[in-house]
Amino acid sequence: MDPVLTYDQLLRYLEMEDREAQEVLFTEARKIREHSSGNKVYLRALVELSNICRKNCLYCGIRCANKKAERFSLDDDMVVNAAKIAHEMGFGSLVIQSGEVRGKAFTGRIGRLLRKIHQATGTQLGITLSLGEQRFETYKTWRESGAHRYLLRIETSSEDLYKKLHPDDGAHDFRNRLDALEDLKRAGYQTGSGVMIGLPYQTTHHLAKDLLFMKEMDLDMIGMGPYIPHPDTPLGQARVTIPTAGQRVGLSLRMIALLRILMKDVNIASTTALETLDKKGRLKGLLAGGNVFMPNLTPAAFARKYALYKDKPVKDDYVEGIRQFERELNREGMAIGYFEQGNPKHYQERMKNNLRD
Ligand code: 5AD
Ligand code: SF4
């Protein structure tokens, strides 16, 4: 398969419905993944720090205007404890995610938390932050306090579609989001982004452009998954048709496979949203070229309140959940990369090139 897929070819693959042809695509993507990271997939322990958010994205269950969302914020001890468990279980890294909060107090708190985690785990964990759009100085402070990676989804690479998914209130600006991704790279992070798939008003044309956008942005990590309506949101209540759950899963898997063909050495996550729509979704995402999965280590009572979308699966016993998933992976010839941070080769190459420039 030609590694330099054109827009028209991407479109054709995205619209492909033939099962056998899809299997050929997934096998190809998996081979490429195996070439760059072997049969290993990497674990990231996800900790959902807080569902307090200043933003009001029209699709998200924890948007600030959703009065039904019960707000919470974990205290530092809970996060450090989850980090210790992750470390003891052999996770190479930790992701701290929360709604978007800005200000000096929050910036200071995250800096201190990063230092506490490193202290408690012998600076062995790779730490990813996913805390929304912040000032460049804030990104830098957190980088210096020990964060290695940052995830900020662009959600869609189309400015027009972005406007349909976000309120026009000055706080949701497509250009600012693009600038934020550049800031993150400049601040020295392994930079991650991604899109939602099967959104209202979204076509395969948008998705083909998203794939080319992610390559053009030279990202190190990508997390993308199906859109899942939340009943207490404007988009969840809107009378617009979206692809069926099965179609959104299929589209998401093809997006992962095509991205793997376009970007051989990046980390691609197989997301919880995929698992929400298909019990085997996360495994399928890895079989289609993904190489990262993020078990949720947030205490279950809080994880339930971090409800971005409907029916998010929350496991009361995540240890057993991981063991079971590991058995499924092993049956498919894949293994978990224990005690490895699993840094994307792409980042190492990008840094080398930066030094040369
Ligand atoms: N369906 C799927 N993904 C969602 N997100 C937010 N709301 C939804 C939804 N309804 C995703 C966004 C965001 C990430 C944290 O969760 O892509 O960046
Ligand atoms: Fe806040 Fe993120 Fe949800 Fe938007 S998607 S409302 S920024 S948590």
CSV table of C-alpha atoms and ligand atoms in Angstrom, one decimal:
chain,number,residue,atom,x,y,z
A,1,MET,CA,0.0,0.0,0.0
A,2,ASP,CA,1.3,3.4,-0.9
A,3,PRO,CA,2.5,5.1,2.3
A,4,VAL,CA,1.7,8.6,0.8
A,5,LEU,CA,-2.0,8.4,0.7
A,6,THR,CA,-3.7,11.2,-1.2
A,7,TYR,CA,-6.9,12.9,-0.1
A,8,ASP,CA,-8.9,11.0,-2.6
A,9,GLN,CA,-7.5,7.7,-1.5
A,10,LEU,CA,-8.2,8.5,2.1
A,11,LEU,CA,-11.7,9.3,1.2
A,12,ARG,CA,-12.2,6.0,-0.6
A,13,TYR,CA,-10.8,4.0,2.3
A,14,LEU,CA,-13.0,5.9,4.8
A,15,GLU,CA,-16.1,5.2,2.8
A,16,MET,CA,-15.1,1.5,2.2
A,17,GLU,CA,-17.7,-0.9,3.5
A,18,ASP,CA,-16.4,-4.2,2.3
A,19,ARG,CA,-15.4,-6.3,5.3
A,20,GLU,CA,-12.6,-8.1,3.6
A,21,ALA,CA,-11.0,-5.0,2.2
A,22,GLN,CA,-11.2,-3.4,5.7
A,23,GLU,CA,-9.4,-6.4,7.2
A,24,VAL,CA,-6.6,-5.9,4.6
A,25,LEU,CA,-6.3,-2.3,5.7
A,26,PHE,CA,-6.1,-3.2,9.4
A,27,THR,CA,-3.6,-6.0,8.7
A,28,GLU,CA,-1.4,-3.5,6.8
A,29,ALA,CA,-1.6,-0.9,9.6
A,30,ARG,CA,-0.8,-3.5,12.2
A,31,LYS,CA,2.3,-4.7,10.3
A,32,ILE,CA,3.5,-1.1,10.2
A,33,ARG,CA,2.9,-0.8,14.0
A,34,GLU,CA,4.8,-4.0,14.6
A,35,HIS,CA,7.7,-2.7,12.5
A,36,SER,CA,8.0,0.4,14.7
A,37,SER,CA,7.1,-0.8,18.2
A,38,GLY,CA,7.1,-4.6,17.9
A,39,ASN,CA,4.2,-6.5,19.4
A,40,LYS,CA,4.1,-4.2,22.4
A,41,VAL,CA,1.3,-1.9,23.5
A,42,TYR,CA,1.9,0.7,26.2
A,43,LEU,CA,-0.2,1.4,29.2
A,44,ARG,CA,-1.1,4.9,30.5
A,45,ALA,CA,-2.9,5.1,33.8
A,46,LEU,CA,-5.6,7.7,33.5
A,47,VAL,CA,-6.5,9.8,36.5
A,48,GLU,CA,-9.5,12.1,36.1
A,49,LEU,CA,-8.5,14.9,38.4
A,50,SER,CA,-11.6,17.1,38.2
A,51,ASN,CA,-14.8,17.7,36.1
A,52,ILE,CA,-14.8,21.4,36.9
A,53,CYS,CA,-14.6,23.2,33.5
A,54,ARG,CA,-14.8,26.8,32.4
A,55,LYS,CA,-15.8,25.8,28.9
A,56,ASN,CA,-19.1,25.0,27.4
A,57,CYS,CA,-18.4,22.7,24.4
A,58,LEU,CA,-21.8,21.8,22.9
A,59,TYR,CA,-21.1,18.0,22.9
A,60,CYS,CA,-19.6,17.5,26.4
A,61,GLY,CA,-21.4,16.2,29.5
A,62,ILE,CA,-19.2,18.2,31.9
A,63,ARG,CA,-19.6,21.6,30.1
A,64,CYS,CA,-20.0,24.4,32.6
A,65,ALA,CA,-23.7,25.0,31.8
A,66,ASN,CA,-24.7,21.4,32.6
A,67,LYS,CA,-26.2,21.9,36.1
A,68,LYS,CA,-26.9,18.2,36.4
A,69,ALA,CA,-23.2,17.3,36.4
A,70,GLU,CA,-22.1,16.8,40.0
A,71,ARG,CA,-18.7,18.5,40.3
A,72,PHE,CA,-15.7,16.9,42.0
A,73,SER,CA,-12.0,17.5,42.4
A,74,LEU,CA,-9.6,14.8,43.7
A,75,ASP,CA,-7.2,15.8,46.4
A,76,ASP,CA,-3.5,15.4,45.9
A,77,ASP,CA,-3.2,12.3,48.0
A,78,MET,CA,-5.7,10.5,45.8
A,79,VAL,CA,-3.7,11.3,42.7
A,80,VAL,CA,-0.3,10.4,44.3
A,81,ASN,CA,-1.8,7.1,45.5
A,82,ALA,CA,-3.1,6.3,42.0
A,83,ALA,CA,0.4,7.1,40.6
A,84,LYS,CA,2.0,4.7,43.2
A,85,ILE,CA,-0.4,1.9,42.2
A,86,ALA,CA,0.3,2.5,38.5
A,87,HIS,CA,4.0,2.4,39.2
A,88,GLU,CA,3.8,-0.8,41.2
A,89,MET,CA,1.7,-2.4,38.6
A,90,GLY,CA,4.4,-1.7,36.0
A,91,PHE,CA,2.7,1.2,34.1
A,92,GLY,CA,5.3,3.3,32.4
A,93,SER,CA,3.2,6.4,32.5
A,94,LEU,CA,0.4,8.4,33.9
A,95,VAL,CA,-2.1,10.8,32.4
A,96,ILE,CA,-3.7,13.5,34.4
A,97,GLN,CA,-6.9,14.8,32.8
A,98,SER,CA,-9.4,17.4,33.9
A,99,GLY,CA,-11.8,20.1,32.7
A,100,GLU,CA,-10.2,23.4,31.8
A,101,VAL,CA,-9.4,25.6,34.8
A,102,ARG,CA,-7.1,28.6,34.6
A,103,GLY,CA,-5.3,30.8,37.1
A,104,LYS,CA,-2.3,31.0,39.4
A,105,ALA,CA,-3.7,28.7,42.1
A,106,PHE,CA,-4.4,25.9,39.6
A,107,THR,CA,-1.0,26.4,37.9
A,108,GLY,CA,0.8,26.2,41.2
A,109,ARG,CA,-1.2,23.2,42.4
A,110,ILE,CA,-0.4,21.2,39.3
A,111,GLY,CA,3.3,22.1,39.6
A,112,ARG,CA,3.4,20.8,43.2
A,113,LEU,CA,1.4,17.7,42.3
A,114,LEU,CA,3.9,16.8,39.5
A,115,ARG,CA,6.8,17.1,42.0
A,116,LYS,CA,4.9,15.0,44.6
A,117,ILE,CA,4.2,12.2,42.0
A,118,HIS,CA,7.8,12.1,40.9
A,119,GLN,CA,9.0,12.0,44.5
A,120,ALA,CA,6.7,9.1,45.3
A,121,THR,CA,7.6,7.1,42.2
A,122,GLY,CA,11.3,7.7,41.8
A,123,THR,CA,10.8,9.9,38.7
A,124,GLN,CA,10.2,6.8,36.7
A,125,LEU,CA,6.8,7.6,35.4
A,126,GLY,CA,6.2,9.5,32.1
A,127,ILE,CA,3.6,12.1,32.9
A,128,THR,CA,1.0,13.4,30.4
A,129,LEU,CA,-1.2,16.3,31.1
A,130,SER,CA,-4.5,16.9,29.5
A,131,LEU,CA,-5.7,20.1,31.2
A,132,GLY,CA,-7.0,22.2,28.3
A,133,GLU,CA,-5.8,25.5,26.8
A,134,GLN,CA,-3.4,27.4,29.0
A,135,ARG,CA,-0.9,30.2,28.7
A,136,PHE,CA,2.6,29.4,27.2
A,137,GLU,CA,4.2,30.3,30.5
A,138,THR,CA,1.9,27.8,32.3
A,139,TYR,CA,2.9,25.0,29.8
A,140,LYS,CA,6.5,25.8,30.5
A,141,THR,CA,6.1,25.8,34.3
A,142,TRP,CA,4.5,22.4,34.2
A,143,ARG,CA,7.1,21.1,31.8
A,144,GLU,CA,9.8,22.2,34.2
A,145,SER,CA,8.0,20.6,37.0
A,146,GLY,CA,8.2,17.2,35.3
A,147,ALA,CA,5.4,16.8,32.8
A,148,HIS,CA,6.6,15.2,29.5
A,149,ARG,CA,3.6,15.1,27.3
A,150,TYR,CA,0.5,17.1,26.7
A,151,LEU,CA,-2.8,16.1,25.0
A,152,LEU,CA,-5.1,18.7,23.5
A,153,ARG,CA,-7.5,17.5,20.9
A,154,ILE,CA,-8.3,19.9,18.1
A,155,GLU,CA,-11.6,18.0,17.9
A,156,THR,CA,-11.9,18.8,14.2
A,157,SER,CA,-9.5,20.4,11.8
A,158,SER,CA,-12.3,22.3,10.0
A,159,GLU,CA,-12.8,25.8,11.4
A,160,ASP,CA,-16.4,25.8,10.1
A,161,LEU,CA,-17.3,22.5,11.8
A,162,TYR,CA,-15.5,23.7,15.0
A,163,LYS,CA,-17.8,26.7,15.1
A,164,LYS,CA,-20.9,24.4,15.0
A,165,LEU,CA,-19.6,22.4,17.9
A,166,HIS,CA,-18.7,25.3,20.2
A,167,PRO,CA,-20.5,28.4,21.4
A,168,ASP,CA,-19.4,31.7,19.9
A,169,ASP,CA,-18.5,33.3,23.2
A,170,GLY,CA,-14.8,34.1,22.8
A,171,ALA,CA,-13.7,31.2,24.9
A,172,HIS,CA,-13.8,28.6,22.1
A,173,ASP,CA,-11.6,29.8,19.3
A,174,PHE,CA,-10.3,27.5,16.7
A,175,ARG,CA,-7.2,29.7,15.9
A,176,ASN,CA,-6.3,29.8,19.6
A,177,ARG,CA,-6.5,26.1,19.8
A,178,LEU,CA,-4.1,25.7,16.8
A,179,ASP,CA,-1.7,28.2,18.5
A,180,ALA,CA,-1.9,26.2,21.7
A,181,LEU,CA,-0.7,23.1,19.9
A,182,GLU,CA,2.3,25.1,18.5
A,183,ASP,CA,3.0,26.5,22.0
A,184,LEU,CA,3.1,23.0,23.4
A,185,LYS,CA,5.6,21.9,20.9
A,186,ARG,CA,7.7,25.0,21.6
A,187,ALA,CA,7.5,24.3,25.3
A,188,GLY,CA,9.2,20.9,24.6
A,189,TYR,CA,6.3,18.5,25.1
A,190,GLN,CA,5.6,15.3,23.3
A,191,THR,CA,2.5,16.8,21.8
A,192,GLY,CA,-0.8,14.9,21.2
A,193,SER,CA,-4.0,15.8,19.6
A,194,GLY,CA,-6.9,14.2,17.9
A,195,VAL,CA,-10.5,14.4,16.7
A,196,MET,CA,-13.9,13.0,17.4
A,197,ILE,CA,-15.5,10.8,14.7
A,198,GLY,CA,-19.1,10.6,13.6
A,199,LEU,CA,-20.0,14.1,14.8
A,200,PRO,CA,-23.2,15.9,13.7
A,201,TYR,CA,-22.5,17.8,10.4
A,202,GLN,CA,-19.3,15.9,9.9
A,203,THR,CA,-18.6,14.1,6.6
A,204,THR,CA,-15.9,11.8,5.4
A,205,HIS,CA,-14.4,14.8,3.6
A,206,HIS,CA,-13.8,16.4,7.1
A,207,LEU,CA,-12.2,13.2,8.3
A,208,ALA,CA,-9.9,12.8,5.4
A,209,LYS,CA,-8.7,16.4,6.0
A,210,ASP,CA,-8.3,15.6,9.7
A,211,LEU,CA,-5.9,12.8,8.8
A,212,LEU,CA,-3.8,15.1,6.6
A,213,PHE,CA,-3.9,17.8,9.3
A,214,MET,CA,-2.5,15.5,12.0
A,215,LYS,CA,0.3,14.5,9.7
A,216,GLU,CA,1.0,18.1,8.7
A,217,MET,CA,1.0,19.1,12.4
A,218,ASP,CA,3.7,16.6,12.9
A,219,LEU,CA,2.1,15.3,16.1
A,220,ASP,CA,3.8,12.7,18.4
A,221,MET,CA,0.6,11.2,19.8
A,222,ILE,CA,-2.9,10.9,18.6
A,223,GLY,CA,-6.1,10.1,20.5
A,224,MET,CA,-9.3,9.9,18.5
A,225,GLY,CA,-12.5,8.1,19.0
A,226,PRO,CA,-16.2,8.1,18.2
A,227,TYR,CA,-18.5,10.9,19.2
A,228,ILE,CA,-21.2,9.7,21.7
A,229,PRO,CA,-24.1,11.9,22.4
A,230,HIS,CA,-24.8,13.0,25.9
A,231,PRO,CA,-28.5,13.7,26.6
A,232,ASP,CA,-27.8,16.8,28.8
A,233,THR,CA,-26.0,18.7,26.1
A,234,PRO,CA,-27.2,20.9,23.2
A,235,LEU,CA,-25.7,18.6,20.6
A,236,GLY,CA,-27.1,15.5,22.3
A,237,GLN,CA,-30.6,17.1,22.2
A,238,ALA,CA,-30.3,18.5,18.6
A,239,ARG,CA,-32.4,16.8,16.0
A,240,VAL,CA,-29.5,15.9,13.7
A,241,THR,CA,-28.6,12.5,12.3
A,242,ILE,CA,-25.3,11.0,13.0
A,243,PRO,CA,-23.9,7.6,11.8
A,244,THR,CA,-25.1,4.6,13.8
A,245,ALA,CA,-22.9,3.3,16.6
A,246,GLY,CA,-21.6,0.5,14.4
A,247,GLN,CA,-20.7,2.9,11.6
A,248,ARG,CA,-18.9,5.2,14.1
A,249,VAL,CA,-16.9,2.3,15.4
A,250,GLY,CA,-16.0,1.2,11.8
A,251,LEU,CA,-15.1,4.8,10.8
A,252,SER,CA,-12.9,5.1,14.0
A,253,LEU,CA,-11.0,1.9,13.2
A,254,ARG,CA,-10.4,3.0,9.6
A,255,MET,CA,-9.2,6.4,10.9
A,256,ILE,CA,-6.7,4.6,13.2
A,257,ALA,CA,-5.5,2.3,10.5
A,258,LEU,CA,-5.1,5.1,7.9
A,259,LEU,CA,-3.3,7.3,10.4
A,260,ARG,CA,-0.9,4.5,11.2
A,261,ILE,CA,-0.1,4.2,7.5
A,262,LEU,CA,0.4,8.0,7.3
A,263,MET,CA,2.4,8.3,10.5
A,264,LYS,CA,4.4,5.2,11.2
A,265,ASP,CA,6.2,6.1,14.4
A,266,VAL,CA,3.7,8.0,16.5
A,267,ASN,CA,1.7,6.7,19.5
A,268,ILE,CA,-1.9,6.1,18.7
A,269,ALA,CA,-4.4,5.4,21.5
A,270,SER,CA,-7.3,3.0,21.4
A,271,THR,CA,-9.8,5.0,23.3
A,272,THR,CA,-12.5,4.4,26.0
A,273,ALA,CA,-15.1,5.9,23.7
A,274,LEU,CA,-14.5,3.0,21.3
A,275,GLU,CA,-15.0,0.5,24.1
A,276,THR,CA,-18.2,2.3,25.0
A,277,LEU,CA,-19.8,1.6,21.6
A,278,ASP,CA,-18.3,-1.9,21.2
A,279,LYS,CA,-17.3,-4.2,24.0
A,280,LYS,CA,-14.2,-5.3,22.0
A,281,GLY,CA,-13.6,-1.8,20.6
A,282,ARG,CA,-10.3,-1.2,22.4
A,283,LEU,CA,-8.9,-4.5,21.3
A,284,LYS,CA,-10.0,-3.8,17.8
A,285,GLY,CA,-8.4,-0.3,17.9
A,286,LEU,CA,-5.0,-2.0,18.7
A,287,LEU,CA,-5.6,-4.6,16.0
A,288,ALA,CA,-6.1,-1.7,13.6
A,289,GLY,CA,-2.7,-0.1,14.3
A,290,GLY,CA,-3.1,1.6,17.7
A,291,ASN,CA,-0.3,1.0,20.3
A,292,VAL,CA,-1.5,2.7,23.5
A,293,PHE,CA,-4.4,2.1,25.9
A,294,MET,CA,-5.3,4.0,29.0
A,295,PRO,CA,-6.9,2.0,31.8
A,296,ASN,CA,-8.8,4.3,34.1
A,297,LEU,CA,-7.4,4.4,37.7
A,298,THR,CA,-9.7,7.2,38.9
A,299,PRO,CA,-11.6,5.9,42.0
A,300,ALA,CA,-14.9,4.5,40.5
A,301,ALA,CA,-17.3,6.9,42.3
A,302,PHE,CA,-15.5,9.9,40.7
A,303,ALA,CA,-14.9,8.3,37.3
A,304,ARG,CA,-18.7,8.0,37.0
A,305,LYS,CA,-19.0,11.7,37.5
A,306,TYR,CA,-16.4,12.4,34.8
A,307,ALA,CA,-19.1,11.7,32.2
A,308,LEU,CA,-18.2,13.4,28.9
A,309,TYR,CA,-20.6,11.1,27.1
A,310,LYS,CA,-23.4,8.6,27.9
A,311,ASP,CA,-22.7,5.1,29.2
A,312,LYS,CA,-19.0,5.5,29.8
A,313,PRO,CA,-17.8,2.1,31.2
A,314,VAL,CA,-16.4,2.3,34.7
A,315,LYS,CA,-14.9,-0.8,36.2
A,316,ASP,CA,-15.0,-1.3,40.0
A,317,ASP,CA,-12.1,-3.6,39.8
A,318,TYR,CA,-9.6,-2.1,37.3
A,319,VAL,CA,-6.9,-4.6,38.2
A,320,GLU,CA,-9.0,-7.5,37.1
A,321,GLY,CA,-10.1,-5.4,34.1
A,322,ILE,CA,-6.4,-5.0,33.0
A,323,ARG,CA,-5.5,-8.6,33.6
A,324,GLN,CA,-8.5,-9.7,31.5
A,325,PHE,CA,-7.6,-7.3,28.7
A,326,GLU,CA,-4.0,-8.6,28.8
A,327,ARG,CA,-5.2,-12.1,28.2
A,328,GLU,CA,-7.1,-11.0,25.2
A,329,LEU,CA,-4.0,-9.1,23.9
A,330,ASN,CA,-1.8,-12.1,24.4
A,331,ARG,CA,-4.3,-14.3,22.4
A,332,GLU,CA,-3.8,-11.8,19.5
A,333,GLY,CA,0.0,-12.0,19.8
A,334,MET,CA,0.4,-8.6,21.5
A,335,ALA,CA,2.0,-7.9,24.9
A,336,ILE,CA,2.0,-5.1,27.4
A,337,GLY,CA,5.2,-3.1,27.5
A,338,TYR,CA,5.6,-3.1,31.3
A,339,PHE,CA,8.0,-0.7,33.0
A,340,GLU,CA,8.4,1.2,29.7
A,341,GLN,CA,7.5,4.8,29.1
A,342,GLY,CA,6.8,4.0,25.5
A,343,ASN,CA,7.9,7.3,24.2
A,344,PRO,CA,7.1,7.7,20.5
A,345,LYS,CA,10.1,7.4,18.2
A,346,HIS,CA,8.5,10.4,16.3
A,347,TYR,CA,9.3,12.7,19.2
A,348,GLN,CA,12.9,11.6,19.4
A,349,GLU,CA,13.3,12.2,15.7
A,350,ARG,CA,11.6,15.6,15.9
A,351,MET,CA,13.9,16.7,18.7
A,352,LYS,CA,17.0,15.6,16.8
A,353,ASN,CA,15.8,17.5,13.7
A,354,ASN,CA,15.1,20.6,15.9
A,355,LEU,CA,18.7,20.5,17.2
A,356,ARG,CA,20.0,20.3,13.6
A,357,ASP,CA,17.9,23.3,12.4
B,1,5AD,N1,-18.3,12.0,22.8
B,1,5AD,C1,-17.0,11.6,22.5
B,1,5AD,N2,-15.9,12.3,23.0
B,1,5AD,C2,-16.1,13.4,23.7
B,1,5AD,N3,-15.3,14.2,24.3
B,1,5AD,C3,-16.0,15.2,24.9
B,1,5AD,N4,-17.3,15.0,24.8
B,1,5AD,C4,-17.4,13.8,24.0
B,1,5AD,C5,-18.5,13.1,23.5
B,1,5AD,N5,-19.8,13.5,23.7
B,1,5AD,C6,-13.8,14.1,24.1
B,1,5AD,C7,-13.3,15.4,23.4
B,1,5AD,C8,-12.3,15.9,24.5
B,1,5AD,C9,-12.0,14.7,25.3
B,1,5AD,C10,-11.5,14.9,26.6
B,1,5AD,O1,-13.2,14.0,25.3
B,1,5AD,O2,-12.6,15.0,22.3
B,1,5AD,O3,-11.2,16.6,23.9
B,2,SF4,FE1,-14.5,21.2,29.1
B,2,SF4,FE2,-13.1,19.5,27.6
B,2,SF4,FE3,-15.7,19.1,28.0
B,2,SF4,FE4,-15.0,21.1,26.5
B,2,SF4,S1,-14.6,18.9,26.1
B,2,SF4,S2,-16.5,21.2,28.1
B,2,SF4,S3,-13.1,21.8,27.5
B,2,SF4,S4,-14.0,19.0,29.6
